[in-house]
Coordinates of C-alpha atoms in Angstrom, one line a residue:
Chain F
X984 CA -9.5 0.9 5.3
X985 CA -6.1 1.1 6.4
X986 CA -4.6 3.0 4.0
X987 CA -7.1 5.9 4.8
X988 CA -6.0 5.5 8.1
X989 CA -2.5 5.8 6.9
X990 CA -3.0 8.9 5.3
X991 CA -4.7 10.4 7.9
X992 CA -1.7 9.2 9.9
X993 CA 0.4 11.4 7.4
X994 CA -2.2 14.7 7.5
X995 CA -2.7 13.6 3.9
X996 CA -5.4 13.8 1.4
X997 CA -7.9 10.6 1.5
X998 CA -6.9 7.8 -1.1
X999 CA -8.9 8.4 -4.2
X1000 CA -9.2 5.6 -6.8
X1001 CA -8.7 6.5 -10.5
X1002 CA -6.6 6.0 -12.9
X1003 CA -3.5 8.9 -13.3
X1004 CA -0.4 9.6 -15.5
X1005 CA 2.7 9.1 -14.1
X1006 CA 5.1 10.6 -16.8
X1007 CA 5.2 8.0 -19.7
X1008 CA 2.7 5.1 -18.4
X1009 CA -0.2 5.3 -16.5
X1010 CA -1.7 3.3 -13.5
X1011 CA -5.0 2.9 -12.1
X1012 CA -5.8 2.5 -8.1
X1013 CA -5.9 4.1 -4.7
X1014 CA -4.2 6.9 -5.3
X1015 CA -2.0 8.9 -2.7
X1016 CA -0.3 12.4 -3.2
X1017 CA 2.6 12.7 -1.2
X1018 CA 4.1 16.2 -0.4
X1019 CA 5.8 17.7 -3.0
X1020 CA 5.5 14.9 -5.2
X1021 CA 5.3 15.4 -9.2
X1022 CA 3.1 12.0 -9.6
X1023 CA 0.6 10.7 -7.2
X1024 CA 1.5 6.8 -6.1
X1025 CA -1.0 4.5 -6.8
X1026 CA -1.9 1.8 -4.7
X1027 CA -3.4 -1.7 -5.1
X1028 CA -3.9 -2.8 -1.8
X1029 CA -5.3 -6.2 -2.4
X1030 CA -2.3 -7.1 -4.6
X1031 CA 0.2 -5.3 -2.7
X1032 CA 1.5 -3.8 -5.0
X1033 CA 2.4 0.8 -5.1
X1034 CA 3.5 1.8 -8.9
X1035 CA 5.1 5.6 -8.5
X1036 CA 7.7 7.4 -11.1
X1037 CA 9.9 9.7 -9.0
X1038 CA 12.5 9.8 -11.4
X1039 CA 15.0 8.6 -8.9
X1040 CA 14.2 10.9 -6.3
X1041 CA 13.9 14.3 -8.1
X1042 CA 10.2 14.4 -8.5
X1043 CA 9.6 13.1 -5.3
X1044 CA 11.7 12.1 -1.7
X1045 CA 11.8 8.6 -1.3
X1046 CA 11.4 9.0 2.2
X1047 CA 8.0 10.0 2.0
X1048 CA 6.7 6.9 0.2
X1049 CA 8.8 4.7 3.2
X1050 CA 7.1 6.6 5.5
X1051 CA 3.3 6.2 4.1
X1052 CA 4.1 2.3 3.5
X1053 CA 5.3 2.4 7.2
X1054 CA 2.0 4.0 8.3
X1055 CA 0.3 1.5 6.1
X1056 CA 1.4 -1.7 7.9
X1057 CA 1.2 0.2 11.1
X1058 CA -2.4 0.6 10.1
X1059 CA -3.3 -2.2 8.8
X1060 CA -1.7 -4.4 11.9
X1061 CA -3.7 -2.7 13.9
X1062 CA -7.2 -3.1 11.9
X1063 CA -6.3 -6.9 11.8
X1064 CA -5.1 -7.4 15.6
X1065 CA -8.6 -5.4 16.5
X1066 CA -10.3 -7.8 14.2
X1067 CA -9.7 -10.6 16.0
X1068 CA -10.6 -8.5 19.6
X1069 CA -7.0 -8.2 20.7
X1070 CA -6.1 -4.8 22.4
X1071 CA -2.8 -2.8 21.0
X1072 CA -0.5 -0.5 21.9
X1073 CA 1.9 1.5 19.8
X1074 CA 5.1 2.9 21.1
X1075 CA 7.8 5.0 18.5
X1076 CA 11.0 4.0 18.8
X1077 CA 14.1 5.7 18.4
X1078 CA 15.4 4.5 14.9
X1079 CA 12.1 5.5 13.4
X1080 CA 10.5 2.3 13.7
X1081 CA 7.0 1.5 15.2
X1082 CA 6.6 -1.1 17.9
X1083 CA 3.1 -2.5 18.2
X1084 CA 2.1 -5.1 21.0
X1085 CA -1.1 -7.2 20.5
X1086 CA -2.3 -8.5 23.8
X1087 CA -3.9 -12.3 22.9
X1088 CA -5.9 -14.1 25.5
X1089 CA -6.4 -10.9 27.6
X1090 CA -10.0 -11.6 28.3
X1091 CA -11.3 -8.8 26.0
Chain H
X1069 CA 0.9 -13.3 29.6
X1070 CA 0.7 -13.8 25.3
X1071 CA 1.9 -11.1 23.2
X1072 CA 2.9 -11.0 19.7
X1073 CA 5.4 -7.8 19.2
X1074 CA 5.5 -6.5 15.3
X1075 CA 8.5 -3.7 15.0
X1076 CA 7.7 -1.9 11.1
X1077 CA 11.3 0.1 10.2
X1078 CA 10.9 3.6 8.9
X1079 CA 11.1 2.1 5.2
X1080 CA 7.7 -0.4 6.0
X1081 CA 9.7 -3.7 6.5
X1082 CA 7.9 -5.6 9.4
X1083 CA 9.0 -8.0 12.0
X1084 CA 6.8 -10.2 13.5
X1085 CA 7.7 -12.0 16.8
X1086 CA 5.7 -14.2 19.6
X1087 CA 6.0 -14.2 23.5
X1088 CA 4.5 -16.5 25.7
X1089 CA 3.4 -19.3 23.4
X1090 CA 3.8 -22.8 23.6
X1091 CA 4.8 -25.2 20.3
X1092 CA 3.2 -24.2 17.5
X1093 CA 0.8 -22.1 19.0
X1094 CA 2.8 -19.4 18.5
X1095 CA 2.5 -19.7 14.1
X1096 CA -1.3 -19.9 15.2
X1097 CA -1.4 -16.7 16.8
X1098 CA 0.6 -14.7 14.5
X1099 CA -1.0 -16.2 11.2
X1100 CA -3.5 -13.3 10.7
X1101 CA -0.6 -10.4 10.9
X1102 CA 1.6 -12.3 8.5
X1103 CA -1.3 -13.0 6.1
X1104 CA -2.3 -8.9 6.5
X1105 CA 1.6 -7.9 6.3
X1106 CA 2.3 -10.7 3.5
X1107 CA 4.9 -9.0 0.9
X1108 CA 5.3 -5.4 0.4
X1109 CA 6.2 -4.9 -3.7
X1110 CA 7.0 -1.5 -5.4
X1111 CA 7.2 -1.1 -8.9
X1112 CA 9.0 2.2 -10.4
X1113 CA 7.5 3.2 -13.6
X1114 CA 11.0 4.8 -14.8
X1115 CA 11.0 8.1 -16.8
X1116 CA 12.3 8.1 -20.0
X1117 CA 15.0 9.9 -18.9
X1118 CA 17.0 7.5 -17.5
X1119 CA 17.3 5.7 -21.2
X1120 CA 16.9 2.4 -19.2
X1121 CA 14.3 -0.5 -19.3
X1122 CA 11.0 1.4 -18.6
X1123 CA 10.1 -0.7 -15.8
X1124 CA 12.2 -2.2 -12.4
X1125 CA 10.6 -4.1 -9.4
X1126 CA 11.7 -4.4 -6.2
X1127 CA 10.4 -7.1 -3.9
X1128 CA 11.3 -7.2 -0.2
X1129 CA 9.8 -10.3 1.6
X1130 CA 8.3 -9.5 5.4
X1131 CA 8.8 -12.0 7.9
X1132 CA 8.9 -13.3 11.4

Protein backbone atom coordinates (compact mmCIF):
# COMPACT_ATOMS: atom_id res chain seq x y z
CA UNK A 1 0.00 0.00 0.00
CA UNK A 2 1.50 3.17 -0.89
CA UNK A 3 1.00 5.04 1.95
CA UNK A 4 2.95 2.46 3.97
CA UNK A 5 5.50 2.90 1.58
CA UNK A 6 5.32 6.56 2.16
CA UNK A 7 5.86 6.30 5.59
CA UNK A 8 8.50 4.19 5.47
CA UNK A 9 9.79 6.72 2.96
CA UNK A 10 9.50 9.24 6.08
CA UNK A 11 11.17 6.60 8.82
CA UNK A 12 7.67 6.77 10.13
CA UNK A 13 5.43 4.56 12.15
CA UNK A 14 3.23 2.13 9.76
CA UNK A 15 -0.37 3.65 9.04
CA UNK A 16 -2.74 2.19 11.55
CA UNK A 17 -6.57 2.42 10.93
CA UNK A 18 -8.78 3.57 13.86
CA UNK A 19 -10.63 6.12 14.62
CA UNK A 20 -8.72 9.20 16.86
CA UNK A 21 -9.56 12.68 18.43
CA UNK A 22 -8.27 15.43 16.87
CA UNK A 23 -9.06 18.31 19.48
CA UNK A 24 -12.94 18.95 19.12
CA UNK A 25 -13.99 16.30 16.32
CA UNK A 26 -12.84 13.04 15.63
CA UNK A 27 -12.00 11.09 12.33
CA UNK A 28 -11.61 7.60 11.54
CA UNK A 29 -8.95 6.04 8.89
CA UNK A 30 -5.32 5.30 8.21
CA UNK A 31 -3.75 7.12 10.56
CA UNK A 32 -0.25 8.75 10.33
CA UNK A 33 1.71 10.43 13.26
CA UNK A 34 3.97 12.94 11.96
CA UNK A 35 6.93 14.25 14.11
CA UNK A 36 6.09 16.38 16.73
CA UNK A 37 2.67 16.55 15.87
CA UNK A 38 -0.18 17.03 18.70
CA UNK A 39 -2.91 14.94 16.48
CA UNK A 40 -2.27 12.14 14.25
CA UNK A 41 -3.65 12.79 10.41
CA UNK A 42 -5.97 10.50 9.24
CA UNK A 43 -6.08 9.33 5.96
CA UNK A 44 -8.74 7.97 3.52
CA UNK A 45 -6.93 6.90 0.75
CA UNK A 46 -9.72 5.61 -1.45
CA UNK A 47 -11.49 8.94 -1.11
CA UNK A 48 -8.52 11.10 -1.12
CA UNK A 49 -9.22 12.71 1.34
CA UNK A 50 -6.38 13.64 4.93
CA UNK A 51 -8.57 15.35 7.88
CA UNK A 52 -5.67 16.86 10.55
CA UNK A 53 -6.22 19.77 13.18
CA UNK A 54 -2.91 21.58 13.57
CA UNK A 55 -4.26 24.54 14.89
CA UNK A 56 -2.68 26.56 12.19
CA UNK A 57 0.63 25.33 12.49
CA UNK A 58 1.21 25.31 16.26
CA UNK A 59 0.45 21.76 16.96
CA UNK A 60 2.04 20.55 14.09
CA UNK A 61 4.53 21.97 10.90
CA UNK A 62 2.76 22.09 7.93
CA UNK A 63 5.69 20.99 6.10
CA UNK A 64 5.61 17.69 7.35
CA UNK A 65 2.15 16.80 6.12
CA UNK A 66 3.38 18.35 2.40
CA UNK A 67 6.07 16.22 2.69
CA UNK A 68 4.23 12.80 3.55
CA UNK A 69 1.51 13.68 0.77
CA UNK A 70 4.65 14.25 -1.48
CA UNK A 71 5.93 10.79 -0.58
CA UNK A 72 2.40 9.55 -1.05
CA UNK A 73 2.09 10.31 -4.78
CA UNK A 74 5.67 9.48 -5.20
CA UNK A 75 4.65 6.13 -3.90
CA UNK A 76 1.79 5.56 -5.25
CA UNK A 77 3.07 6.55 -9.05
CA UNK A 78 5.35 4.25 -8.70
CA UNK A 79 3.07 1.17 -7.44
CA UNK A 80 0.73 2.07 -10.43
CA UNK A 81 3.60 2.56 -13.27
CA UNK A 82 5.01 -1.04 -11.88
CA UNK A 83 1.50 -2.30 -12.19
CA UNK A 84 1.26 -2.02 -15.59
CA UNK A 85 5.22 -3.51 -15.95
CA UNK A 86 6.81 -0.17 -16.80
CA UNK A 87 10.36 0.35 -15.17
CA UNK A 88 11.00 3.81 -13.07
CA UNK A 89 13.40 5.84 -12.01
CA UNK A 90 13.38 8.56 -9.46
CA UNK A 91 15.76 11.49 -9.41
CA UNK A 92 15.39 14.64 -6.52
CA UNK A 93 15.43 17.68 -7.77
CA UNK A 94 16.65 20.81 -6.47
CA UNK A 95 13.39 22.69 -5.47
CA UNK A 96 12.35 19.72 -3.39
CA UNK A 97 10.40 18.14 -6.02
CA UNK A 98 10.57 14.40 -7.22
CA UNK A 99 10.95 13.63 -10.83
CA UNK A 100 9.86 10.15 -11.78
CA UNK A 101 10.32 8.69 -15.40
CA UNK A 102 8.16 5.59 -16.49
CA UNK A 103 9.77 3.88 -19.38
CA UNK A 104 6.51 2.53 -21.64
CA UNK A 105 7.13 0.07 -24.42
CA UNK A 106 10.64 -0.78 -23.10
CA UNK A 107 10.18 -4.50 -23.76
CA UNK A 108 9.90 -5.34 -20.04
CA UNK B 1 11.82 6.03 -26.91
CA UNK B 2 8.10 6.62 -24.73
CA UNK B 3 8.33 8.12 -21.45
CA UNK B 4 5.77 9.73 -19.40
CA UNK B 5 7.76 12.26 -16.83
CA UNK B 6 5.52 13.01 -13.36
CA UNK B 7 7.42 15.99 -11.28
CA UNK B 8 5.40 15.94 -7.51
CA UNK B 9 6.42 19.56 -5.73
CA UNK B 10 7.56 19.38 -2.10
CA UNK B 11 3.73 20.29 -1.10
CA UNK B 12 2.33 16.86 -3.17
CA UNK B 13 1.02 18.75 -6.40
CA UNK B 14 1.85 16.46 -9.46
CA UNK B 15 2.58 17.14 -13.02
CA UNK B 16 2.10 14.66 -15.42
CA UNK B 17 3.68 15.02 -18.93
CA UNK B 18 4.19 12.52 -22.15
CA UNK B 19 7.32 12.16 -24.54
CA UNK B 20 7.35 10.32 -27.46
CA UNK B 21 3.69 9.63 -28.23
CA UNK B 22 1.75 10.04 -31.15
CA UNK B 23 -2.08 11.68 -31.15
CA UNK B 24 -3.90 10.58 -28.60
CA UNK B 25 -1.85 7.92 -27.53
CA UNK B 26 -0.29 9.96 -25.31
CA UNK B 27 -3.93 10.43 -22.86
CA UNK B 28 -3.80 6.52 -23.30
CA UNK B 29 -0.54 6.10 -21.68
CA UNK B 30 -0.86 8.46 -18.91
CA UNK B 31 -4.52 7.53 -18.02
CA UNK B 32 -3.58 5.11 -15.14
CA UNK B 33 -1.19 7.88 -13.29
CA UNK B 34 -3.86 10.53 -13.51
CA UNK B 35 -6.62 8.09 -12.35
CA UNK B 36 -3.95 7.02 -9.25
CA UNK B 37 -2.96 10.89 -8.73
CA UNK B 38 -6.70 12.08 -9.40
CA UNK B 39 -7.30 15.12 -6.72
CA UNK B 40 -5.47 15.56 -3.60
CA UNK B 41 -8.19 17.13 -0.80
CA UNK B 42 -7.31 18.20 2.81
CA UNK B 43 -9.69 19.07 5.23
CA UNK B 44 -8.68 21.03 8.60
CA UNK B 45 -10.72 20.14 11.43
CA UNK B 46 -10.17 23.76 13.10
CA UNK B 47 -9.73 24.08 16.86
CA UNK B 48 -12.06 25.97 18.66
CA UNK B 49 -9.62 28.42 19.18
CA UNK B 50 -9.72 30.17 16.21
CA UNK B 51 -13.71 31.14 16.99
CA UNK B 52 -14.15 30.35 13.24
CA UNK B 53 -16.43 27.89 11.21
CA UNK B 54 -15.18 24.52 12.63
CA UNK B 55 -14.48 23.13 9.43
CA UNK B 56 -12.43 24.56 5.92
CA UNK B 57 -11.48 22.56 2.84
CA UNK B 58 -8.97 23.04 0.50
CA UNK B 59 -9.04 21.34 -2.85
CA UNK B 60 -6.09 21.60 -5.29
CA UNK B 61 -6.84 19.79 -8.62
CA UNK B 62 -3.59 17.61 -10.18
CA UNK B 63 -3.08 17.67 -13.65
CA UNK B 64 -1.12 17.18 -16.80
Amino acid sequence: MALRAACRRMRLDEPVHQTVKLFSDQATGYCVQLPRWRYPVVCNTEAGVVKYDNYDGHWGEQAHLDRLIQSYAVEKSILEARKQGHPVTEQSLADGSIKLTVLVGSGN
Amino acid sequence: MKTILIVISPNGESKVETQGFSGSECRQASRFLKSALGTKRTETLTSEFYGLQSQTQTENQQEN
